[in-house]
Tab-separated table of C-alpha atoms in Angstrom:
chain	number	residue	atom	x	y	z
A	1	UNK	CA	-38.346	-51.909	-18.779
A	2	UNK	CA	-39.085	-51.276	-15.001
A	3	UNK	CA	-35.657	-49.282	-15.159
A	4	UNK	CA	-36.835	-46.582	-18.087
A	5	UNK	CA	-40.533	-46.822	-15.904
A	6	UNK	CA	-38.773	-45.254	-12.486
A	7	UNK	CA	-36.015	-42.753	-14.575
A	8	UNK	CA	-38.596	-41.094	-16.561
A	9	UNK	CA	-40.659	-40.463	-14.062
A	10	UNK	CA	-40.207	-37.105	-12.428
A	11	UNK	CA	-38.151	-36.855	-9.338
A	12	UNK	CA	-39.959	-34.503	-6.963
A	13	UNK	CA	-38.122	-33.144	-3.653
A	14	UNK	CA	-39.890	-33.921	-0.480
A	15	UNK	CA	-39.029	-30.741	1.303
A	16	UNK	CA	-40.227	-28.990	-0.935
A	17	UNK	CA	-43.086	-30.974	-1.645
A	18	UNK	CA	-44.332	-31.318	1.951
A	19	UNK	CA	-43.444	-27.510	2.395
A	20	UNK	CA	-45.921	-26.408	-0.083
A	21	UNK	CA	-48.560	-28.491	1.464
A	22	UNK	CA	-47.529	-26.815	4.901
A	23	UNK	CA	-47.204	-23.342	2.802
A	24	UNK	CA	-51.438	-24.490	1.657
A	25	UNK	CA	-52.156	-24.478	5.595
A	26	UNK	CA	-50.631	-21.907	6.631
A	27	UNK	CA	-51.856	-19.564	3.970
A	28	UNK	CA	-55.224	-20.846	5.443
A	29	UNK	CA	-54.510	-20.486	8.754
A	30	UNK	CA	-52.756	-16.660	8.052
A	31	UNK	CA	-55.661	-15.739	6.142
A	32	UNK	CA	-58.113	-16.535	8.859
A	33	UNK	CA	-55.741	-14.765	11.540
A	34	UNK	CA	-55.603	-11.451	8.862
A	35	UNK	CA	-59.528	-11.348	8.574
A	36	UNK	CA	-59.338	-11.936	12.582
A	37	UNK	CA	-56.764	-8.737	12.861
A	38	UNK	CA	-58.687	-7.077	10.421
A	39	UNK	CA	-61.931	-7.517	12.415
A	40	UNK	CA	-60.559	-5.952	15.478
A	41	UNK	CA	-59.384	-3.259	14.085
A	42	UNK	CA	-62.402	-2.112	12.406
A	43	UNK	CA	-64.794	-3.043	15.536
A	44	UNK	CA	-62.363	-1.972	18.316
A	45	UNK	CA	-60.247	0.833	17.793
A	46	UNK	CA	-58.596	0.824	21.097
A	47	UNK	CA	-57.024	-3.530	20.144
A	48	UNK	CA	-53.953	-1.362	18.668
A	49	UNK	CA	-51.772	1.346	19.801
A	50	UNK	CA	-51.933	4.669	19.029
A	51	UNK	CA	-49.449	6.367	16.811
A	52	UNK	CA	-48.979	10.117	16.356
A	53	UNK	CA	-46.453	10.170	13.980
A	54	UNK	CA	-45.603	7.586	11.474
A	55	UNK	CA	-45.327	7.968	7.494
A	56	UNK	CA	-47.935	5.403	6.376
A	57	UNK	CA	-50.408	6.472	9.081
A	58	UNK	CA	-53.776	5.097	8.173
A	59	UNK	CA	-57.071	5.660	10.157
A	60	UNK	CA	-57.084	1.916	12.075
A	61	UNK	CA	-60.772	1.320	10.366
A	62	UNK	CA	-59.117	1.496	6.903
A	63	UNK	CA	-56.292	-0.939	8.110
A	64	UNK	CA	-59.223	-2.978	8.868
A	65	UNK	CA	-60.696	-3.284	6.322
A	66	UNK	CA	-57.500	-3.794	4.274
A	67	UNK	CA	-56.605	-6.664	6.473
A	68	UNK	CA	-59.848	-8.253	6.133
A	69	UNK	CA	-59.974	-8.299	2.513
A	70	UNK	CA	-56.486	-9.720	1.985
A	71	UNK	CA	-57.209	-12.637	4.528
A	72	UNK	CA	-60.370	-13.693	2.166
A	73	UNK	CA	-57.614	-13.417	-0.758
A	74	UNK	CA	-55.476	-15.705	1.066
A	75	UNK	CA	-57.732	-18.047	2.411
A	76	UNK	CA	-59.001	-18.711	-1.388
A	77	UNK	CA	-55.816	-18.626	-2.617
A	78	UNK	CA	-54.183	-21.338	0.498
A	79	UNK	CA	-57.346	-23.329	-0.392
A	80	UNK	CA	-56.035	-23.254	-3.807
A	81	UNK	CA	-53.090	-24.349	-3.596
A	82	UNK	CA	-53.806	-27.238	-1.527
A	83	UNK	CA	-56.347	-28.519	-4.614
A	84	UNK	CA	-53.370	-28.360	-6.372
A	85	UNK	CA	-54.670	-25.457	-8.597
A	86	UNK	CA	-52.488	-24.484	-11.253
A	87	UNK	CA	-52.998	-20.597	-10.236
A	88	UNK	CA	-52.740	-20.744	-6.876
A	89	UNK	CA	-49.110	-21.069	-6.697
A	90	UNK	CA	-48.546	-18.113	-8.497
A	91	UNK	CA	-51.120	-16.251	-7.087
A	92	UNK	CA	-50.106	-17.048	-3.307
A	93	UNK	CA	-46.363	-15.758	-3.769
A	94	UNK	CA	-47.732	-12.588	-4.694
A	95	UNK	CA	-50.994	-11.920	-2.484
A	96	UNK	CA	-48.349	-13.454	0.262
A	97	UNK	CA	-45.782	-10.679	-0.767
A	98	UNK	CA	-48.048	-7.934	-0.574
A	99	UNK	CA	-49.271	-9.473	2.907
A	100	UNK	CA	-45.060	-9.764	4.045
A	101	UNK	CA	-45.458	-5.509	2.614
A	102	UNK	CA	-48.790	-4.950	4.769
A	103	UNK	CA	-47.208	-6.286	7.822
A	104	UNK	CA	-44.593	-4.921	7.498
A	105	UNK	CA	-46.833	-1.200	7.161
A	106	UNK	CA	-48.562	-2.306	9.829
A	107	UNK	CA	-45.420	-2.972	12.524
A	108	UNK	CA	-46.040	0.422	14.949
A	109	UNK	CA	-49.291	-0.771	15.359
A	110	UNK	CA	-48.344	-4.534	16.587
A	111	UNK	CA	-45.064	-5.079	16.058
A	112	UNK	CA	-44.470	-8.446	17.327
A	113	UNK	CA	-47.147	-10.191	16.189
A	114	UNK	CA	-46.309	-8.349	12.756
A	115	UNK	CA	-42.819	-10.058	12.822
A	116	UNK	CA	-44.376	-12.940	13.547
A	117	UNK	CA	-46.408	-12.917	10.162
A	118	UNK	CA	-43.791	-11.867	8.512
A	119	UNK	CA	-41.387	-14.899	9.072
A	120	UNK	CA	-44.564	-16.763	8.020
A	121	UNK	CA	-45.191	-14.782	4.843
A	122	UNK	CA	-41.339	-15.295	4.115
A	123	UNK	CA	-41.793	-19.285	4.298
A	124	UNK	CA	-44.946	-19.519	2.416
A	125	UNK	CA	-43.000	-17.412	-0.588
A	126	UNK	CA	-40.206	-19.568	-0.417
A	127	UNK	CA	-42.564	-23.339	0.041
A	128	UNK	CA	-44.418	-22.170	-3.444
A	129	UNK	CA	-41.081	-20.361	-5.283
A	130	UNK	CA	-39.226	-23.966	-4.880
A	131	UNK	CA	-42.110	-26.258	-5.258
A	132	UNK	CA	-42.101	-27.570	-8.829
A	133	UNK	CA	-45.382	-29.576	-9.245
A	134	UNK	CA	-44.857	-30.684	-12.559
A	135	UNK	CA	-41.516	-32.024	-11.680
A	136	UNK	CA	-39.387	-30.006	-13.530
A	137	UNK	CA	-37.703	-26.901	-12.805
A	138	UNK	CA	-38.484	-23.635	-14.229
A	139	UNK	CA	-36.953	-22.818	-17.571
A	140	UNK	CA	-36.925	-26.152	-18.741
A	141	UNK	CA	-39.286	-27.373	-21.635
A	142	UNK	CA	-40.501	-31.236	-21.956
């Protein structure tokens, strides 16, 4: 009886597991670091360099402000999934995928701290995409 117990029960992998926890924190930690970067760009001006030309040239205030609202996004959404909300892990691969797109926008302006969130963004998609809390893989019905 102990044997069916322990089979049926699902099998969860510990990477993965572990990494969505870290993904929760550092979702936390990168949203509070993007409403940081966003605040310094709308107070101070001068934080970033200047760029003359550059396709997706927008006024340093608005990048601000853009910033700032997508680290209160991720913030909720890190504090999410570390509740274990069934949303959350969704909703953090794809507020995290636009943030991977912002930063990647934003590189003239600071691009190695931009590369820097952007190996972060990249784990956090990959911690929630292969984190199965239900203990099955996608596709499958139980």
């Amino acid at each position: 009886m102990t044997q069916q117990t322990q089979s049926a029960r699902p099998q969860h992998s510990g990477l993965a597991e572990g990494g969505a926890v870290f993904a929760g924190v550092l979702m936390l930690v990168n949203g509070i670091l993007h409403i940081f970067q966003g605040i310094s760009a709308i107070a101070v001006d001068d934080v970033y360099a200047r760029i003359n030309a550059y396709v997706y040239k927008i006024n340093l205030t608005g990048w601000g402000w853009i910033l700032l609202a997508a680290g209160v996004i991720v913030v909720a959404t890190g504090a999410g999934v570390l509740m274990g909300a069934a949303w959350a892990r969704v909703v953090g691969i794809v507020i995290t995928s636009l943030g991977l797109i912002l930063q990647f926008l934003f590189l003239p302006y600071s691009p190695i701290w931009s590369l820097i969130l952007i190996a972060i963004d990249f784990f956090i998609i990959w911690a929630l995409a292969t984190w199965h809390p239900e203990g099955r893989m996608p596709g499958t019905t139980v």
